Coordinates of C-alpha atoms in Angstrom, one line a residue:
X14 CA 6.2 25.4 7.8
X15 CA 6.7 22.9 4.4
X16 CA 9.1 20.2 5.1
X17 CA 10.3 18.6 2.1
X18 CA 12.5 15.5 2.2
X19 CA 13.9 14.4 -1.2
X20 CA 15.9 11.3 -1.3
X21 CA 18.3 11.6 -4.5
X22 CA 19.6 8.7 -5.7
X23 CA 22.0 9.8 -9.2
X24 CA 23.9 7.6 -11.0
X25 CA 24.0 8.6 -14.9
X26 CA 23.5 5.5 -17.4
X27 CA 23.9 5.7 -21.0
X28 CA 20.7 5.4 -23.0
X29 CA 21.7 2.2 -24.0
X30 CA 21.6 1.1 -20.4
X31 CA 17.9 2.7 -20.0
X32 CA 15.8 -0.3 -18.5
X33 CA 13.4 1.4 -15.8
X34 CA 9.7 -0.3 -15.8
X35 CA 8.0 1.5 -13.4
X36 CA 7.2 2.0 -9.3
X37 CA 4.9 2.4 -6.7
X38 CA 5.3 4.4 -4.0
X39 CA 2.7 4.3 -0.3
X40 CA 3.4 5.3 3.1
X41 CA 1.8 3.8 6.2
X42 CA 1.0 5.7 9.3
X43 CA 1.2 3.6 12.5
X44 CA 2.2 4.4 16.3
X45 CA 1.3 8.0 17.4
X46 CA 3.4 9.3 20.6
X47 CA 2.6 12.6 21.8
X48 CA 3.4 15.2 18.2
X49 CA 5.1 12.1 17.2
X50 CA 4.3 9.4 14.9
X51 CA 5.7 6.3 13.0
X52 CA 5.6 6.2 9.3
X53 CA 6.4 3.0 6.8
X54 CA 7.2 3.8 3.3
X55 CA 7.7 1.3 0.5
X56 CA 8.9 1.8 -2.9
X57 CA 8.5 -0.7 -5.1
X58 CA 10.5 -0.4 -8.7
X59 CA 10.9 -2.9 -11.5
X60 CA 14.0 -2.5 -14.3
X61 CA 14.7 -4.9 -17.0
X62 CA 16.6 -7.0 -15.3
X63 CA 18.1 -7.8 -11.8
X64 CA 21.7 -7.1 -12.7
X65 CA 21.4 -4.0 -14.1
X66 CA 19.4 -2.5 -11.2
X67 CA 21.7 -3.9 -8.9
X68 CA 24.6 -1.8 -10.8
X69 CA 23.5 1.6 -10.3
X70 CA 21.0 1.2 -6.5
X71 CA 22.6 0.9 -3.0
X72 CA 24.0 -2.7 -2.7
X73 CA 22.1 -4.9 0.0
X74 CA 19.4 -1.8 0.7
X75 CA 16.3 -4.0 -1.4
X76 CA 15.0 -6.9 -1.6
X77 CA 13.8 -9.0 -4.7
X78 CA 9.9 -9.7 -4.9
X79 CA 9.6 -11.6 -8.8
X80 CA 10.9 -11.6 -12.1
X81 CA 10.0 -12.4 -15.8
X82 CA 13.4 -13.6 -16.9
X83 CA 15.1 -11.1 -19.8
X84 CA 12.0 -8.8 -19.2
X85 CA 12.2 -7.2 -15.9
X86 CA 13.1 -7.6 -12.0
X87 CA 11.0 -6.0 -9.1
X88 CA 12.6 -5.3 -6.0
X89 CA 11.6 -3.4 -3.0
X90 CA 12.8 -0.7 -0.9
X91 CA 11.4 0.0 2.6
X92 CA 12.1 2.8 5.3
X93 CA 10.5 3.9 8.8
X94 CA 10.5 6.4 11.2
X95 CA 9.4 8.3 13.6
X96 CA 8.1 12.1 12.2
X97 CA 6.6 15.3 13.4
X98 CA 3.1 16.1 12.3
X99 CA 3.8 17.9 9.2
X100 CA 2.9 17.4 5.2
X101 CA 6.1 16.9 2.7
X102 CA 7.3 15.5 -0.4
X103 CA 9.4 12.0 -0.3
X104 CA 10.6 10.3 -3.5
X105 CA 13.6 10.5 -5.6
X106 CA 14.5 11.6 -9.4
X107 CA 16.1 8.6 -11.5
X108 CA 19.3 9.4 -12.7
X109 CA 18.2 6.5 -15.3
X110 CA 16.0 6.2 -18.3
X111 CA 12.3 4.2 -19.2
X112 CA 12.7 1.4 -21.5
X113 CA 12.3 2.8 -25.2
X114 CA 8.6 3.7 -25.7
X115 CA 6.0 4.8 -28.2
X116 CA 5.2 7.9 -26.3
X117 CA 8.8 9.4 -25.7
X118 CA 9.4 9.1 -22.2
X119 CA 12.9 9.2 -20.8
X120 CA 13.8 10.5 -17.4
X121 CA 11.2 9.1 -14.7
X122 CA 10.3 11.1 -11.6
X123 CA 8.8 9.3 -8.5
X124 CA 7.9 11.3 -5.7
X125 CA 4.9 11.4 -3.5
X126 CA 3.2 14.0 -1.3
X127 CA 2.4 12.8 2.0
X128 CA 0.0 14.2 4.4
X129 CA 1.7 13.8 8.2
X130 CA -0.9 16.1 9.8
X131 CA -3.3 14.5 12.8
X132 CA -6.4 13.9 11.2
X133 CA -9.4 15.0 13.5
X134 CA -11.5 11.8 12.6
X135 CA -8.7 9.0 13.1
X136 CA -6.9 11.2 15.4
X137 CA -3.6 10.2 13.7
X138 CA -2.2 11.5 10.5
X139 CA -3.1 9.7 6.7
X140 CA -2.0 6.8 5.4
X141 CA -1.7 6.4 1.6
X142 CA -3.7 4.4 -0.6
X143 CA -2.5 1.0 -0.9
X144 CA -1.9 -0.5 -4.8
X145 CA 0.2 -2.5 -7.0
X146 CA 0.7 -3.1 -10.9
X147 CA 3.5 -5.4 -13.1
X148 CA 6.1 -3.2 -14.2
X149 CA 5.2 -5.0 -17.6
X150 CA 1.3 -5.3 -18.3
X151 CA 0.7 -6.8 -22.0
X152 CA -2.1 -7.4 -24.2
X153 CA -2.8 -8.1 -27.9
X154 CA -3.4 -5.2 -30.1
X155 CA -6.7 -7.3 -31.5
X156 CA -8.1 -7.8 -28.2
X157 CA -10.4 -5.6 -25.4
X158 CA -8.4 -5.5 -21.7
X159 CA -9.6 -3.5 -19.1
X160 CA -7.0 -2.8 -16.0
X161 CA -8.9 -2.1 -12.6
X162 CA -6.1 -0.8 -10.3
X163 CA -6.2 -1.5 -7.3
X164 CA -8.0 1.5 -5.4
X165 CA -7.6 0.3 -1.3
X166 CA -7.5 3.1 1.2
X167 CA -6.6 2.1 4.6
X168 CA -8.5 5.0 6.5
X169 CA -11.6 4.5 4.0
X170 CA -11.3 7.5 1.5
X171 CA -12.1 7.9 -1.5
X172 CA -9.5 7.0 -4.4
X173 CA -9.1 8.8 -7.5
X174 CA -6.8 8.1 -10.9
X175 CA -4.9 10.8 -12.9
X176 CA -2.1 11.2 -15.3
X177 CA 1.0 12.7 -14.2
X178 CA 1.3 16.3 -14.2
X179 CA 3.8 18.8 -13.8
X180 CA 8.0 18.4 -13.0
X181 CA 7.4 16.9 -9.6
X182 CA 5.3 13.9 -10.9
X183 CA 6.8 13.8 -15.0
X184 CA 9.6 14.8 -17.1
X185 CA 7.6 14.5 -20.4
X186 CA 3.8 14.0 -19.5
X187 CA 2.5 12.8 -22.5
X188 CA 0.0 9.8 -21.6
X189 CA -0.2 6.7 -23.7
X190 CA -2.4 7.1 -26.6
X191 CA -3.7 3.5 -26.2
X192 CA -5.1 4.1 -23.0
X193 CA -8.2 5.8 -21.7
X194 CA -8.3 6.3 -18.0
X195 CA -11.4 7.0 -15.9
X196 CA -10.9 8.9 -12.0
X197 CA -11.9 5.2 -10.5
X198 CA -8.7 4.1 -11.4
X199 CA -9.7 1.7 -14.5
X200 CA -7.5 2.1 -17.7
X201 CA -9.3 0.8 -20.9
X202 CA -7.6 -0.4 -24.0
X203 CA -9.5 -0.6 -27.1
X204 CA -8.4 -3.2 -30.2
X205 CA -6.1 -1.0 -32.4
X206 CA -4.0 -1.7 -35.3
X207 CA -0.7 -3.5 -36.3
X208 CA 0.8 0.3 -36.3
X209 CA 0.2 0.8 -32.3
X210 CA 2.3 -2.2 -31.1
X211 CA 4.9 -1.6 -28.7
X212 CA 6.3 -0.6 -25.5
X213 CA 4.2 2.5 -23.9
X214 CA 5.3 4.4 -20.7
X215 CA 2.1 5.0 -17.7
X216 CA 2.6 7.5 -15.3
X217 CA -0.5 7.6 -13.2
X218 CA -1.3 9.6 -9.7
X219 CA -3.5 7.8 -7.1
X220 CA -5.4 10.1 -4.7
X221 CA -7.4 10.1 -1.5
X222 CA -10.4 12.3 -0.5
X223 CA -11.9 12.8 3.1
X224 CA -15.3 11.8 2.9
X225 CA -16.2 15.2 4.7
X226 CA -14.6 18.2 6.2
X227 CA -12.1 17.0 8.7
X228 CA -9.2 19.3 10.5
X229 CA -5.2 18.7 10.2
X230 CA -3.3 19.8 13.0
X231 CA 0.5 19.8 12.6
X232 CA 3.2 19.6 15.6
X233 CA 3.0 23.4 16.7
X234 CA -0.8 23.0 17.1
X235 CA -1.8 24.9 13.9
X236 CA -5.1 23.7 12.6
X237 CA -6.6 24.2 8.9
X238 CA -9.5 22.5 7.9
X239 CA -10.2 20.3 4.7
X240 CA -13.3 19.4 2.6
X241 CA -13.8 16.7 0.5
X242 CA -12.3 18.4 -2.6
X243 CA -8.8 18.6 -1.2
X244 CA -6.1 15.1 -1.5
X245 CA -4.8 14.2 1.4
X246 CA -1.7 11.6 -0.6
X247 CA -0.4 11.3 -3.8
X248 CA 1.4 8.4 -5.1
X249 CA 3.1 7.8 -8.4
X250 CA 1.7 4.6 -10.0
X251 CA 3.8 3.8 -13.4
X252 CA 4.3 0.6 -15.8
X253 CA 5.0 -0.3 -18.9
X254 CA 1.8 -1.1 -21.3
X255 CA 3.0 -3.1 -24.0
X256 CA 0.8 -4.1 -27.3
X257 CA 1.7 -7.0 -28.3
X258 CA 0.6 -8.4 -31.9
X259 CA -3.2 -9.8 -32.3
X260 CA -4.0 -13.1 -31.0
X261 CA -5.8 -15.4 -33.1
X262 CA -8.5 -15.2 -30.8
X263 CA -9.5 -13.2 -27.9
X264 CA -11.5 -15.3 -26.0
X265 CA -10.5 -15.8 -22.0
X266 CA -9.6 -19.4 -21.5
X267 CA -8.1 -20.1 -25.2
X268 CA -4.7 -18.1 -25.4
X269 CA -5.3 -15.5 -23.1
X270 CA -5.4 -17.3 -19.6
X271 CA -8.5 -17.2 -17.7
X272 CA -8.8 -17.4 -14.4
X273 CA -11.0 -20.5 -12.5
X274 CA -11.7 -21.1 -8.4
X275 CA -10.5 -20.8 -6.3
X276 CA -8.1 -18.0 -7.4
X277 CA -9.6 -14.9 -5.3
X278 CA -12.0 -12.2 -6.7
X279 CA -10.4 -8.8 -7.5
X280 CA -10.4 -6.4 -4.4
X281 CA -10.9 -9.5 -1.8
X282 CA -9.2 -8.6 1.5
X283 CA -8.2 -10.9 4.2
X284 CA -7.4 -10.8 7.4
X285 CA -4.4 -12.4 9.4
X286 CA -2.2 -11.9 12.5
X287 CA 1.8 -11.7 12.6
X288 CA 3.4 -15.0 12.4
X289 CA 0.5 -16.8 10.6
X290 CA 0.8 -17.8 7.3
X291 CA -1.5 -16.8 4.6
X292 CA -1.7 -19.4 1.2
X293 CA -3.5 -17.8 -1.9
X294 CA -4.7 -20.4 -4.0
X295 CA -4.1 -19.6 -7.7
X296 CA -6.2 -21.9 -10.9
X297 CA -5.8 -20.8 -14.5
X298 CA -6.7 -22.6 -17.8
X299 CA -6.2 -21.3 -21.6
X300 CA -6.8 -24.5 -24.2
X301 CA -4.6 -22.9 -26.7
X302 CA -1.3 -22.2 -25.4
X303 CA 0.5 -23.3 -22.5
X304 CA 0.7 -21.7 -19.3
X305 CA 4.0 -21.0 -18.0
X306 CA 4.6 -18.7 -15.0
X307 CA 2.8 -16.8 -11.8
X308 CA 3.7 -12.8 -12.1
X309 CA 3.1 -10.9 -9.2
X310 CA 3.8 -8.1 -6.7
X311 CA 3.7 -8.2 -3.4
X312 CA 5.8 -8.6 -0.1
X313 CA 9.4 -9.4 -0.4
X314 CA 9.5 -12.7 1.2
X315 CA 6.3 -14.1 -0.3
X316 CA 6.9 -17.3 -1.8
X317 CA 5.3 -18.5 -4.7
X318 CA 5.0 -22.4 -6.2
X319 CA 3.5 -24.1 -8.9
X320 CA 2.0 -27.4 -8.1
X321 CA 1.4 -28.4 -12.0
X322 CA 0.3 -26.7 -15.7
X323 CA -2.3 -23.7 -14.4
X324 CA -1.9 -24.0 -10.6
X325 CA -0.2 -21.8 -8.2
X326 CA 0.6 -20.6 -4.6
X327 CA 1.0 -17.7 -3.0
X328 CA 2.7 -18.0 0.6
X329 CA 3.3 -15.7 3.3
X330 CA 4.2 -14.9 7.0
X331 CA 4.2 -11.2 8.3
X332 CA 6.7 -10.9 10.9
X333 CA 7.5 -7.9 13.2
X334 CA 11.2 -7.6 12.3
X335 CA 9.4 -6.2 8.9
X336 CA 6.9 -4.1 10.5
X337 CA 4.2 -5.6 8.8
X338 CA 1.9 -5.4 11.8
X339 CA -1.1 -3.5 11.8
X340 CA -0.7 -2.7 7.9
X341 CA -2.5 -3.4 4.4
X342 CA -0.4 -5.1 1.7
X343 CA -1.4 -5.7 -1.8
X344 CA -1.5 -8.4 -3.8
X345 CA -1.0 -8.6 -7.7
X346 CA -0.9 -11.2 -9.8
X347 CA -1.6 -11.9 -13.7
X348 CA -1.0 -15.6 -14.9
X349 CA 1.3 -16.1 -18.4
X350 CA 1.0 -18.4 -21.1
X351 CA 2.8 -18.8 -24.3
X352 CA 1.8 -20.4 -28.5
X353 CA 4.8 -20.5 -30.6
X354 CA 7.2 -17.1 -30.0
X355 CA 3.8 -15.3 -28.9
X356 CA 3.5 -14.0 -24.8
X357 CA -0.3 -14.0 -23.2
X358 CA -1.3 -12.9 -19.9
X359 CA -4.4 -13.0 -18.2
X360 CA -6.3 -9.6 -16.4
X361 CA -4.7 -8.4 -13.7
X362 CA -6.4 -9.3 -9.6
X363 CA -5.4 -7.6 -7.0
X364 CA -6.2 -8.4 -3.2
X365 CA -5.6 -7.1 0.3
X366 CA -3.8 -8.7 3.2
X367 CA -4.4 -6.6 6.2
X368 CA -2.3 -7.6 9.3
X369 CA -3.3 -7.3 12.5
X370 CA -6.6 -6.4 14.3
X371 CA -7.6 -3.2 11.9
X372 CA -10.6 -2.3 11.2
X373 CA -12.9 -3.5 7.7
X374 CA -12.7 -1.0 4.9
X375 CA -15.0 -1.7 2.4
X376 CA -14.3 -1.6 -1.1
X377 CA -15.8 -1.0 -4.1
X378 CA -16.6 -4.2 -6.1
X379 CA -15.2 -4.0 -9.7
X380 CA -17.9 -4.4 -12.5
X381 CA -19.9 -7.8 -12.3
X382 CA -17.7 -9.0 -9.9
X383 CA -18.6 -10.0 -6.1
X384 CA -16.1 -8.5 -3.5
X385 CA -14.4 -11.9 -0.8
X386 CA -13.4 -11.1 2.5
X387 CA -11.5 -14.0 3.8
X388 CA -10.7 -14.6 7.4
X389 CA -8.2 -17.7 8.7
X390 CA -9.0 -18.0 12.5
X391 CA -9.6 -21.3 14.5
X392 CA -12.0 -21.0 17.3
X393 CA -11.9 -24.2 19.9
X394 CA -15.3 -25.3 22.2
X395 CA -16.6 -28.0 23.7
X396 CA -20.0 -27.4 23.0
X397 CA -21.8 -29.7 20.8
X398 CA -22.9 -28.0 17.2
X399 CA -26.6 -29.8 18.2
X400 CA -27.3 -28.3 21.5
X401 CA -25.5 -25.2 21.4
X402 CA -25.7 -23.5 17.8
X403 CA -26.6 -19.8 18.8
X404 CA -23.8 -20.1 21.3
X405 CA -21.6 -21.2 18.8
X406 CA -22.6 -18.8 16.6
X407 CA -22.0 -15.9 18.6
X408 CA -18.7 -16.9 19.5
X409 CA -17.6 -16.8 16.0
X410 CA -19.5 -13.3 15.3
X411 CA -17.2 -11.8 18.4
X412 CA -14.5 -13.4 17.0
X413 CA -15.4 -12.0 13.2
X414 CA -16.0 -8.1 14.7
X415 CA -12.6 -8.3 17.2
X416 CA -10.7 -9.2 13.7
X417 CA -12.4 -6.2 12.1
X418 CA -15.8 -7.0 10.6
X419 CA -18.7 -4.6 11.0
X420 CA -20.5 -5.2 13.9
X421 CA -24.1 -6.3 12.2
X422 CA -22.8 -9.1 10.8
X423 CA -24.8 -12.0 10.7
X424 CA -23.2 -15.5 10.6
X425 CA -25.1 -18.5 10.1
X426 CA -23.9 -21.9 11.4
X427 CA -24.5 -24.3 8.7
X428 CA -25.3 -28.1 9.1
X429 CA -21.9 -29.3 7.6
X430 CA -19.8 -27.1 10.2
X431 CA -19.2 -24.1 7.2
X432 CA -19.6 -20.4 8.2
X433 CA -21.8 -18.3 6.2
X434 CA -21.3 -14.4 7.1
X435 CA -23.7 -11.5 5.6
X436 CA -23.7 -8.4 6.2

């Protein structure tokens, strides 16, 4: 039997009105009872401004996560429930319209396909990739800018890219001609000329892939088997590209703001508990214009400060009233920086917060870049650091391995009380 569950939500605009920037869709699987499971789904959906989105959505149903003031507003949307073991379609056709773009799109469609059969190798059914983009991502039309989505998948499958195909994933499914996409998920924009510039419409599909043949059993007991070839999830990923006019230079660090340490490597993941607070520590620098803001997505309640030009926070607490537990939530941030009337933002970093005692997914590293897991834990002892180092050591390693590590870590107990952790 094919379930499919559509939520519709219609309200006609005039194209006048038309300020849609782009969502992301994921679904989390959780608790498994008997043929019956718990899912979390989160939309998240950005339109040009607060106000306007707030006219035509449910009133009170989202909750605001940033804004680039006059540009656009993300908000998100979250449901759960409990489900049968079945595979279905979950989403909803806009009623609204894309900001103008180059490449004619108008009416969005966001829906993704979920897989809510039990997995033989989890023994519960999939969970979606986990990513996040800015429903505005910008770069000079003189200038080289790679975008490495992030490509997370919670039960460790592979993640591939795609342009949307087909009426249940695009009205008009014409990509942007500025963009080349590869199946890792990396879009690449090449300096083009004056005539490019503008506003340009991405509707992307993330997938995952079982790393072997695994069987999906659905409530009645019915089992099919899959290979390696066959997606599991699809989730729309779409933004706006925009191309700005050139930059009188290109190098990171002059207009276009580069990032310093300790702002996190792309792809790092940490680790945290309910009720404890993460703080991601944010440095930029660009010599030739002046940094102005922090953009990112993320959860709703993550706070974000500026302590001075170039330096940021990011602050959060997952709490169980949000059912954050036991989940993986990205990260996304790009700094912004301004020279005269002119707008420059940094590359986009992404990380992964993963709540709860999960288990380490390794990801791959982005090109010549190192990939950070970061763990907050305090461990108390009354041993001394002289007498008792191995002791000490292996205390930490348990600690390290019950959080989720591999378990052939090895951590090393350095003179000046730091951790170092190889694996």
């Amino acid at each position: 039997m094919f379930l499919s569950v559509l939520l519709v939500m219609m309200m006609m605009v005039r194209w006048t009105e038309a300020g849609y920037t782009g969502t992301v869709l994921s679904h989390t699987s959780k608790d498994v009872q008997g043929n019956i499971h718990t899912t979390v789904h989160r939309f998240k959906f950005g339109h040009s401004s607060c106000g306007e989105l707030e006219s035509w959505l449910c009133s009170g149903c989202t909750q605001k996560i940033d804004e680039s003031s006059g540009e656009w507003c993300l908000r998100e949307y979250t449901t759960w429930g409990s489900w049968s073991f079945n595979y279905y379609n979950y989403g909803w056709y806009y009623g609204i319209y894309w900001i103008n773009n180059r490449n004619g799109i108008s009416s969005p469609v966001t829906q993704m396909f979920v897989e809510g059969r039990k997995r033989s190798d989890i023994n519960r059914p999939n969970s979606s990739p986990q990513t996040g983009i800015l429903p505005v991502m910008r770069v000079p039309s003189n200038c080289q800018r790679n975008i490495n989505l992030l490509t997370f998948d919670p039960d460790g499958d592979h993640v591939q890219c795609r342009h949307g195909s087909g009426s249940d994933e695009c009205s008009t499914c014409t990509p942007p001609s500025v963009l080349s996409l590869s199946s890792s998920c990396s879009l690449s924009f090449s300096p083009t000329n004056s005539s490019d510039e503008g506003s340009y419409a991405v509707q992307l599909v993330m997938e995952d892939f079982p790393s072997q043949t695994i069987n999906m059993t659905d409530y009645t007991g019915s089992t099919v088997s899959i290979n390696s070839s066959s997606s599991m999830s699809r989730i729309p990923v779409q933004f706006v590209f925009k191309v700005d006019p050139a930059a009188p230079s290109c190098t990171a660090g002059e207009y276009l703001p580069r990032f310093l340490p300790p702002t996190p490597e792309h792809g790092a993941q940490f680790f945290i508990n309910v009720n404890e607070m993460i703080e991601i520590n944010i440095r930029a620098e660009a010599t030739q214009s002046v940094i102005t803001e922090l953009l990112f997505s993320g959860p709703f309640n993550m706070i974000k400060n500026s302590s001075g030009s170039g330096n940021f926070t990011l602050r959060w607490t997952p709490s169980d009233s949000q059912n954050d537990d036991n989940e993986s939530h990205p990260i996304c941030f790009v700094v912004q920086a301004t020279a005269s009337s002119s707008i420059y933002q940094s590359e986009l970093r992404c990380v992964i917060v993963r709540v709860g005692n999960i288990p380490f997914i390794a990801t791959p590293s982005p090109p010549k870049t190192s990939r950070l897991t970061v763990l907050k834990l305090k461990i108390s002892t009354t041993l001394s650091l002289k007498d008792n180092k191995d002791k000490i050591e292996k205390a930490i390693k348990d600690e390290l391995i019950r959080r989720g590590l591999p378990p052939d870590i090895k951590v090393r107990l350095l003179s000046d009380g730091s951790v170092k952790v190889n694996n």
